[in-house]
Coordinates of C-alpha atoms and ligand atoms in Angstrom, one line a residue:
X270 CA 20.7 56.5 -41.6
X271 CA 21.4 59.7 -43.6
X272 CA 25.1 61.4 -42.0
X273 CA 25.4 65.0 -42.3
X274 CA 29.7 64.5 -42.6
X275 CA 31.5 68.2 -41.6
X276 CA 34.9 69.4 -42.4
X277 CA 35.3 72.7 -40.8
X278 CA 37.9 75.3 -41.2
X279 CA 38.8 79.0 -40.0
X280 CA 37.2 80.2 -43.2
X281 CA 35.1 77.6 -44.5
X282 CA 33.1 74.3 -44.0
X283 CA 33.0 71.5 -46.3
X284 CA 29.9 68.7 -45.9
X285 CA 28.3 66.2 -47.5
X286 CA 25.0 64.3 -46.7
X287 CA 25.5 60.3 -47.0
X288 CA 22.7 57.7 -47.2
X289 CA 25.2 55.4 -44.8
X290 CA 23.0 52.4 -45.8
X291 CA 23.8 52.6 -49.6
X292 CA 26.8 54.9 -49.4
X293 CA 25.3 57.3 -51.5
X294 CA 25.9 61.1 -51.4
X295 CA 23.1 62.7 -51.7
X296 CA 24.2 66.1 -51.1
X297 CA 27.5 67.9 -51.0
X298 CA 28.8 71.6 -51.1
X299 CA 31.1 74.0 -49.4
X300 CA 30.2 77.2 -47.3
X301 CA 33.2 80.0 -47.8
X302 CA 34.3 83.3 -46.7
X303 CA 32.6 82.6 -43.2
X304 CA 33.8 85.9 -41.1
X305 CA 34.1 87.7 -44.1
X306 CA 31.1 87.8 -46.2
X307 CA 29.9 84.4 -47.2
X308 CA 29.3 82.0 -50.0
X309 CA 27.4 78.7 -50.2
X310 CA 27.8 76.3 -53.1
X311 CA 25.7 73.1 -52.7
X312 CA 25.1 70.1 -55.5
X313 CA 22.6 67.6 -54.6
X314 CA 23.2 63.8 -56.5
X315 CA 22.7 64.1 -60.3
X316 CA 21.5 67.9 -60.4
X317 CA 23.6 71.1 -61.4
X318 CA 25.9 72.7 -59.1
X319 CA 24.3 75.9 -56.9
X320 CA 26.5 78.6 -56.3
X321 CA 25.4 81.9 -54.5
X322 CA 26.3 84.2 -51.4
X323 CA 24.3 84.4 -47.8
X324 CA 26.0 86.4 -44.8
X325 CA 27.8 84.5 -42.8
X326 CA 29.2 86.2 -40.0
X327 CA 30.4 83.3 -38.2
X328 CA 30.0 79.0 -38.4
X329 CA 26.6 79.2 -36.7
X330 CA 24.9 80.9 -39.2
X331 CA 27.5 78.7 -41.9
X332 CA 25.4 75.7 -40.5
X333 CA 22.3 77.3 -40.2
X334 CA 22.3 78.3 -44.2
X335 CA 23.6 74.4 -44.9
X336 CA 20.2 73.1 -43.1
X337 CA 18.4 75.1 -44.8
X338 CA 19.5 74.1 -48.2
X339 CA 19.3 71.0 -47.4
X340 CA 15.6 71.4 -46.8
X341 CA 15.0 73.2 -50.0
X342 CA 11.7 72.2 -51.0
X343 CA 13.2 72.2 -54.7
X344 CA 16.1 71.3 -54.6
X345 CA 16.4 69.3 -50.8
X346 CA 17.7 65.7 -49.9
X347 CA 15.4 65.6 -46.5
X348 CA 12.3 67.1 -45.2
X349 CA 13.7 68.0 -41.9
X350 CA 16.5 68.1 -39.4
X351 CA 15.0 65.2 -37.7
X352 CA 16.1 62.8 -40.8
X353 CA 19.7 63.4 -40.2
X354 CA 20.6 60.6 -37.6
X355 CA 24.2 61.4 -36.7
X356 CA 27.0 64.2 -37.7
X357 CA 30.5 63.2 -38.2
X358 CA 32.8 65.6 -37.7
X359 CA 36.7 66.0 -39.2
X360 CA 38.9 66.4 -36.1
X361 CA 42.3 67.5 -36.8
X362 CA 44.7 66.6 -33.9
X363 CA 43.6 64.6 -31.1
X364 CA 46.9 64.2 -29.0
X365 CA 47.4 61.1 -27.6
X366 CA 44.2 60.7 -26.2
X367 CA 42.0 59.7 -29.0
X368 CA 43.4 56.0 -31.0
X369 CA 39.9 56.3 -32.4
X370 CA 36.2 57.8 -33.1
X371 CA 34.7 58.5 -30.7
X372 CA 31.3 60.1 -29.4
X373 CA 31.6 64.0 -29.2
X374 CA 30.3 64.9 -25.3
X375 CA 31.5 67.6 -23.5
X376 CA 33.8 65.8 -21.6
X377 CA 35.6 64.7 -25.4
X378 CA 35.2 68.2 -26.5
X379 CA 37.2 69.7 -23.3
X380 CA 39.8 67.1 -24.0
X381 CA 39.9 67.8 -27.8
X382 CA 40.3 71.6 -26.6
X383 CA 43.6 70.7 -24.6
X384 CA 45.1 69.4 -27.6
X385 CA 44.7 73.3 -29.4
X386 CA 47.9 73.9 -28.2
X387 CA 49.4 71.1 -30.7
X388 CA 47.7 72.4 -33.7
X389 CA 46.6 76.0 -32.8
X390 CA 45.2 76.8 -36.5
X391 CA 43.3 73.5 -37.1
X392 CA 41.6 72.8 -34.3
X393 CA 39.9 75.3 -33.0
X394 CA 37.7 75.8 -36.1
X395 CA 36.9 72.1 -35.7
X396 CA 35.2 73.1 -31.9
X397 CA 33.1 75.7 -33.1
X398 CA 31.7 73.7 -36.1
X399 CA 30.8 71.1 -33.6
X400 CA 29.4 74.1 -31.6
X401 CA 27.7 75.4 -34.5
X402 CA 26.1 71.7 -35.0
X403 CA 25.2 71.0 -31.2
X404 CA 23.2 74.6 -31.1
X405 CA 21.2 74.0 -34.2
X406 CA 20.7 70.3 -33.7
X407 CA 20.9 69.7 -29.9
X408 CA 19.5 65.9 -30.0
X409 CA 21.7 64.6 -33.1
X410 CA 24.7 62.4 -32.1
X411 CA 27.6 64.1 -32.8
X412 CA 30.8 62.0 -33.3
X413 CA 34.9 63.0 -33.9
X414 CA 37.0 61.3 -36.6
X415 CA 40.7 61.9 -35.8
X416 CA 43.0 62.8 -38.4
X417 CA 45.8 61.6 -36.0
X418 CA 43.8 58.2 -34.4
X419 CA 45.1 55.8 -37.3
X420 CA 48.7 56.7 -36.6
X421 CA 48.1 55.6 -32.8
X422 CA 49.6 52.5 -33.1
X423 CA 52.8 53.7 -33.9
X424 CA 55.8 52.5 -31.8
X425 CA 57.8 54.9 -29.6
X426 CA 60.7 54.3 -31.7
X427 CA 58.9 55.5 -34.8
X428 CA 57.1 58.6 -33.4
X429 CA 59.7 59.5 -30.2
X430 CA 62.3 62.4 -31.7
X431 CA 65.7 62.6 -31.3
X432 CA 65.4 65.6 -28.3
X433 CA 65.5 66.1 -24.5
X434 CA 63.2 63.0 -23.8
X435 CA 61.3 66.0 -21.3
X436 CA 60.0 67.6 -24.0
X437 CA 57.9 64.5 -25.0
X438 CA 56.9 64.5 -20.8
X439 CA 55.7 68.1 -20.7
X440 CA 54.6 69.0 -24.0
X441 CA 54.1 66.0 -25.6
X442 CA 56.5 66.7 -28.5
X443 CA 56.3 63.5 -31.0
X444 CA 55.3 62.4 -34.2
X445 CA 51.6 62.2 -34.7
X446 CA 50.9 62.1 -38.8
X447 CA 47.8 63.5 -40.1
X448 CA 45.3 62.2 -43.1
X449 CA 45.0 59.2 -40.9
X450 CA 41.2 58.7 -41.9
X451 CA 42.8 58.3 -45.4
X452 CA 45.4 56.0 -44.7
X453 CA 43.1 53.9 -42.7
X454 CA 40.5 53.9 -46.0
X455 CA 43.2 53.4 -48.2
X456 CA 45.1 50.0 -46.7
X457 CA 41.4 48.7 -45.5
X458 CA 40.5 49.1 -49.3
X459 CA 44.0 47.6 -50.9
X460 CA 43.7 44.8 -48.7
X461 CA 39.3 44.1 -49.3
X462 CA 40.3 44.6 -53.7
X463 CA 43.3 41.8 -53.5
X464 CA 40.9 39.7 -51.4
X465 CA 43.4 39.1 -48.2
X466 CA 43.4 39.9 -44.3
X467 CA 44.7 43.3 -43.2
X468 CA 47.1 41.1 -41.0
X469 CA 48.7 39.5 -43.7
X470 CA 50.0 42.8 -45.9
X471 CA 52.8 45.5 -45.2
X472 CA 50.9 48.3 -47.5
X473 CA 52.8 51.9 -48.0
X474 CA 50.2 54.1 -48.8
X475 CA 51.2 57.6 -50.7
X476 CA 48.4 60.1 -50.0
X477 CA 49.8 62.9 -52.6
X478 CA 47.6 66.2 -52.4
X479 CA 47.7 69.4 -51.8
X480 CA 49.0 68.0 -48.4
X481 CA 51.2 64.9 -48.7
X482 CA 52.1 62.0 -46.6
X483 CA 53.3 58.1 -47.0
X484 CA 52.7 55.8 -43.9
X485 CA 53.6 52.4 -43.2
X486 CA 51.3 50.0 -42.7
X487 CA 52.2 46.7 -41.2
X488 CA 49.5 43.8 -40.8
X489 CA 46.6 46.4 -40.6
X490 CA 48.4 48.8 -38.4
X491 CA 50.3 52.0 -38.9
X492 CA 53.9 51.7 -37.8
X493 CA 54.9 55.0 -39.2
X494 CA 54.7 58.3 -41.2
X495 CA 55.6 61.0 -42.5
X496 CA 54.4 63.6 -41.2
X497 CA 55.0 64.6 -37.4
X498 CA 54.1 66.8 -34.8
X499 CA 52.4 69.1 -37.4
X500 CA 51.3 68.6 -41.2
X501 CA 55.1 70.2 -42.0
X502 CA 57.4 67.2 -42.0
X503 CA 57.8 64.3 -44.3
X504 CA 57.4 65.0 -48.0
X505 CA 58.0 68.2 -50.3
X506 CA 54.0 69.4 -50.6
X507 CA 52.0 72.2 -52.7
X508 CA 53.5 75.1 -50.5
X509 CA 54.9 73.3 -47.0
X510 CA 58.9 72.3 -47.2
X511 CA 58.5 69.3 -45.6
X512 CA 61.4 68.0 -44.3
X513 CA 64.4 70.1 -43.6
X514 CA 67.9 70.9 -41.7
X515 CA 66.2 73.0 -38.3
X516 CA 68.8 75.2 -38.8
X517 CA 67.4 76.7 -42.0
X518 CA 64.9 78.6 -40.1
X519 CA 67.8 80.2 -38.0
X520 CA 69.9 80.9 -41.0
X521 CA 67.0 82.5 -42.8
X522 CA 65.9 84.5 -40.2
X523 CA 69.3 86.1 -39.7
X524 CA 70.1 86.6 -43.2
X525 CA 66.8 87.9 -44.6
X526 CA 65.3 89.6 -40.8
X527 CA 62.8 87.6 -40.5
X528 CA 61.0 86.9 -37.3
X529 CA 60.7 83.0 -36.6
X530 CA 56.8 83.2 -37.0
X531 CA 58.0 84.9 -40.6
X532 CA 59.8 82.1 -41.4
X533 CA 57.7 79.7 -40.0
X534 CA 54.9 81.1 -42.7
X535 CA 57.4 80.7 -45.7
X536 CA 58.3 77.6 -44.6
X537 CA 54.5 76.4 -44.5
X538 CA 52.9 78.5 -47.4
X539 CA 55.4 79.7 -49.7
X540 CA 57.9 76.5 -49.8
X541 CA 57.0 72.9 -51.0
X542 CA 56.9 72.8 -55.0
X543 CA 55.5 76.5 -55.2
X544 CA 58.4 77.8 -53.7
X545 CA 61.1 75.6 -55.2
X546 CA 59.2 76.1 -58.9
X547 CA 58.0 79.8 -58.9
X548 CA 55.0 78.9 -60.6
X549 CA 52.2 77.0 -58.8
X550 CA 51.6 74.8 -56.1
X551 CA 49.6 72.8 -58.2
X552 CA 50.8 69.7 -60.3
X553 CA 48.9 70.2 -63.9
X554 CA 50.7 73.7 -63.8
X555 CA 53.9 72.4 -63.1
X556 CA 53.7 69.3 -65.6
X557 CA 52.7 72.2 -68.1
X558 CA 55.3 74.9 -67.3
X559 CA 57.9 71.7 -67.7
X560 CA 57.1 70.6 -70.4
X561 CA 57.6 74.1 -72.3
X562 CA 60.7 73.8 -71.0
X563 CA 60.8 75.7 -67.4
X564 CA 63.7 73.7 -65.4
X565 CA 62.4 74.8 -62.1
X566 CA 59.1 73.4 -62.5
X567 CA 61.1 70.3 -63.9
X568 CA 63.3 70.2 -60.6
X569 CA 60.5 71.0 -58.3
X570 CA 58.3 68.1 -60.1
X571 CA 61.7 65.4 -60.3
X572 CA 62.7 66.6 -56.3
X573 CA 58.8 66.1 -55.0
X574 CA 59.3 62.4 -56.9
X575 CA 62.5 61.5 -55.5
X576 CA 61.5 62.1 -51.9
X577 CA 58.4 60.2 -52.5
X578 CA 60.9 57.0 -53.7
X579 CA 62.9 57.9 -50.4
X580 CA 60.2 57.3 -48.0
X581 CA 59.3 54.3 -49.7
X582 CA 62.9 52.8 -49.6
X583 CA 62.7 53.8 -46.0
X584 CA 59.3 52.4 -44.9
X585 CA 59.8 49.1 -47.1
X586 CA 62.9 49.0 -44.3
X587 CA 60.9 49.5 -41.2
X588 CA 58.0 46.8 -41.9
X589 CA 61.2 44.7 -43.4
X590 CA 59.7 44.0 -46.8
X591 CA 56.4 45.4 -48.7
X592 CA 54.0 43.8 -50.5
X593 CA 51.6 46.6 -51.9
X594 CA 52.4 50.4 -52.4
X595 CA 49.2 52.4 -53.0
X596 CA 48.8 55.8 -54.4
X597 CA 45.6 58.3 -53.5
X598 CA 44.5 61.9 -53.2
X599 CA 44.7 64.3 -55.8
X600 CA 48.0 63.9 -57.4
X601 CA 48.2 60.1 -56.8
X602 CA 44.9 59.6 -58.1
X603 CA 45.4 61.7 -61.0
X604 CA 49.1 62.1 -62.3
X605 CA 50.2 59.6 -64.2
X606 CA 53.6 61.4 -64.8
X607 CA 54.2 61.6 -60.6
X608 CA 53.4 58.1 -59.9
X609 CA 55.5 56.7 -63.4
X610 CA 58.4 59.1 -61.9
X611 CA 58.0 57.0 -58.7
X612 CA 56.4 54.0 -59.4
X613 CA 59.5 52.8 -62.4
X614 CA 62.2 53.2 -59.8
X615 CA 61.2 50.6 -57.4
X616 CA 62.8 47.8 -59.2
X617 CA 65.1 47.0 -56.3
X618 CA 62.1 45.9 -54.1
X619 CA 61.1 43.5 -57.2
X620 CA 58.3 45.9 -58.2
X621 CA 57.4 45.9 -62.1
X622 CA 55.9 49.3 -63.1
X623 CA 52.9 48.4 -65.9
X624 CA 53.2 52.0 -67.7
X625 CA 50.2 50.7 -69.8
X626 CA 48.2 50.2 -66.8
X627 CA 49.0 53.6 -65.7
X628 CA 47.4 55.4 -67.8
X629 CA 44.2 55.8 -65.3
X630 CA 42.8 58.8 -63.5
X631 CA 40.7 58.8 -60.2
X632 CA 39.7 54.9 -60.2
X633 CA 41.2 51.6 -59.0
X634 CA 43.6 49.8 -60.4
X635 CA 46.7 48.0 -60.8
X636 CA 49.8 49.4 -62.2
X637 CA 52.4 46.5 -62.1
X638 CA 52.7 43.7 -64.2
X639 CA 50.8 40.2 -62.6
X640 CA 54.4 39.0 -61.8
X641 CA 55.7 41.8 -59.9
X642 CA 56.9 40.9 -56.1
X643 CA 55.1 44.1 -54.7
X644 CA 51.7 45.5 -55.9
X645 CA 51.3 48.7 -57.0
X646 CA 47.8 50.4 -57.1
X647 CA 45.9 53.6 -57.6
X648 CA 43.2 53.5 -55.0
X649 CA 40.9 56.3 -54.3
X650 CA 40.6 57.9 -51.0
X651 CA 37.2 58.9 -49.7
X652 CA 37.8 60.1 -46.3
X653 CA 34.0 61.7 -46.4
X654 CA 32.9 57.9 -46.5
X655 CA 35.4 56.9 -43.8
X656 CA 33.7 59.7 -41.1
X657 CA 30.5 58.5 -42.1
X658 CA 31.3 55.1 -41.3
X659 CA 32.9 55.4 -38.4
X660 CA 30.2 57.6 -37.3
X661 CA 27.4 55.4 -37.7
X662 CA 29.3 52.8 -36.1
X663 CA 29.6 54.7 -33.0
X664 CA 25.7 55.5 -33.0
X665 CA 25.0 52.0 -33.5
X666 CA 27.0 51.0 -30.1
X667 CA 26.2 53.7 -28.1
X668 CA 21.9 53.0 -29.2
X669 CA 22.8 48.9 -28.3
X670 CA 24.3 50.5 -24.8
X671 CA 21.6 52.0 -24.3
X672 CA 19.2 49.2 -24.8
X673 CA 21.0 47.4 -22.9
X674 CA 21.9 44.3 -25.4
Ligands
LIG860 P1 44.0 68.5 -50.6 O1 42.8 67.7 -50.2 O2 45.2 68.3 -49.8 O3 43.7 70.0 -50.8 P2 43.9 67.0 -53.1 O4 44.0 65.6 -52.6 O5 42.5 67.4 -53.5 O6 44.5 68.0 -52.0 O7 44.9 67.2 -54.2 C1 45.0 68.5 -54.9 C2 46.1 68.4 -55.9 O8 46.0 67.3 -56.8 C3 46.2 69.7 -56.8 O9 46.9 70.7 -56.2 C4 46.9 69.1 -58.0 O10 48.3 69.4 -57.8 C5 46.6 67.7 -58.0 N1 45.8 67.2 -59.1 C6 44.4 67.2 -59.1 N2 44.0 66.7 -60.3 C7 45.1 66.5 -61.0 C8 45.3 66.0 -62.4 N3 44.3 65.6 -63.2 N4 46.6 65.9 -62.8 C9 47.6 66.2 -62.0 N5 47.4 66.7 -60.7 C10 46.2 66.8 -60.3

């Protein structure tokens, strides 16, 4: 079955077309500027990148233009609309309702929409790119991947917080974690390389990007992360603080006059290592600036690492013991530097840091020595391959429902 996979935000829409029976991408590319004028850049497998602007007033016509490309005679993976069996969609926050994937009917969607409240800038550009997708293709299965499901599992004494326990009653105030389709990937994958059952490994996995988050993962479960009722809390990210003293945001706003949704925005886009270093949010700019000698870009680097080490000291703690810490995303993929600056300082758990070993970008491996008590790996996430999974997992049931078997 070929899965049209769809990561929609205010501005822009990410897809990819898999082959879900060989797992290859045929297709990927990214509409941007939607609302605002429009560009489309699309790469089919093995041919050069295109790259030019369309109008796109809103997600429908975002959509629209993606079909279309991907029906290019030229330079086309299918020959119609037909050929794409199911669309997998990138839900951000499903609340407590949704502990997994699930089949997108109206009913879903309506309960998806009560959950807006909870994260009021992610998902609503979710809806109307499964809108967009339902119009155009009104026969294609469409199916929701929560970002949140994986973290379901959690007890209440890992995601309840320490406030009036009515909050949690009436506005369902708690820690839900995010980049759950990557965790999930990431401990499923750790677990199928060292050849064991989910069941029998406590797996921390660091997803280090642009966004960053460390969850816990005891005997194939989530028992805890970082991140909480939003994407803000946990670790020090590109440009969010993660976490800090709540009374910050009252100090600031008196001191500098800012309104709390003013602070609120420094506190989620200028913060995190951009803020702290005053260069960039990203981590090849920071590593450079350091190493001509900019101490801020060294501080914002060395403070990102130590609260990386501090969640790990604290998860190894909850699942009482840890037997593999896994690094993914962008920065834990990629910087060798980041994960040395974490990875050396776990001796205490009996991990050995292989610096040799470490010197590999965006592929598995390894990186402790063969004798070390916990192992450490770099495992790629692939969150497009996760949604595409899941979704043709749904499709399958809900076709043998259907037939009855
Ligand atoms: P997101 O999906 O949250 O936008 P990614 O997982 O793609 O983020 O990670 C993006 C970040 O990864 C960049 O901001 C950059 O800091 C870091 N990164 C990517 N490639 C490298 C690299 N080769 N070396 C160091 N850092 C890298």
């Amino acid at each position: 079955m070929k899965v049209l996979v769809i990561n929609c935000g205010s501005s822009s829409l990410k897809y990819q077309v898999i082959d879900s029976e060989t797992e290859v991408v045929l297709a990927k590319g990214l509409c941007e500027r939607i609302g605002i004028d429009g560009v489309l850049t699309y790469q089919p497998a093995g041919k050069d990148k295109i790259k030019y602007e369309a109008a796109m007033p809103a997600h429908k016509e975002a959509v629209s233009l993606v079909l279309k490309q991907l029906m290019d005679p030229e330079t086309g993976v299918i020959a119609s609309v037909d050929e794409i069996g199911a669309v997998g969609h990138r839900m951000v926050h499903g609340g407590e309702k949704f502990a997994c994937s699930t089949l997108l009917t109206q009913e879903v969607l309506d309960t998806v929409a009560s959950c807006n409240d909870l994260a009021p800038l992610h998902n609503p550009p979710t809806l109307v790119g499964v809108a967009a997708c339902k119009e155009l293709m009104p026969t294609t299965p469409m199916v929701g991947v929560f970002d949140t499901a994986f973290h379901q599992t959690m007890p209440a004494e890992a995601y309840i917080y320490g406030l009036p326990y009515e909050y949690y009653e009436k506005y369902a105030v708690r820690r839900y974690g995010f980049h759950g389709t990557s965790h999930k990937f990431v401990s499923q994958r750790v677990a199928e390389i060292l050849g064991k059952k989910p069941e029998d490994l406590n797996i921390i996995v660091c997803h280090l990007g642009n966004g960053s988050s460390i969850s816990a993962v005891k005997g194939g479960k989530c028992v805890d992360t970082s991140m909480g009722l939003t994407p803000l809390e946990g670790l020090i990210m590109g440009t969010r603080s993660g976490d800090i003293d709540p009374t910050i945001i009252e100090f600031i706003a008196h001191k500098e006059n800012m309104t709390l949704e003013e602070v609120m925005t420094v506190i989620n886009k200028k913060s995190g290592v951009q803020g702290l270093s005053g260069v960039s949010s990203d981590f090849r700019d920071l590593a450079a600036a350091a190493a001509e000698g900019n101490a801020r870009a060294q501080l914002a680097l060395d403070a990102f690492a130590y609260r990386v080490r501090k969640y790990i000291g604290s998860y190894a703690a909850a699942m009482d013991g840890v037997d593999v810490i896994a690094f993914t995303a962008g920065i834990g993929e990629n910087d060798t530097a980041v994960r040395a600056a974490v990875a050396s300082k776990l001796g205490y758990l009996g991990a050995k840091f292989d610096a040799e070993a470490n010197n590999v970008r965006g592929e598995e491996a390894t990186i402790s020595t063969p004798d070390s008590k916990v192992t450490l790996m770099v495992v790629p996430t692939n969150e497009e391959l996760a949604i595409c999974r899941d979704t043709v997992e749904i499709v399958t049931n809900m076709v043998e429902e259907a037939v009855g078997k």
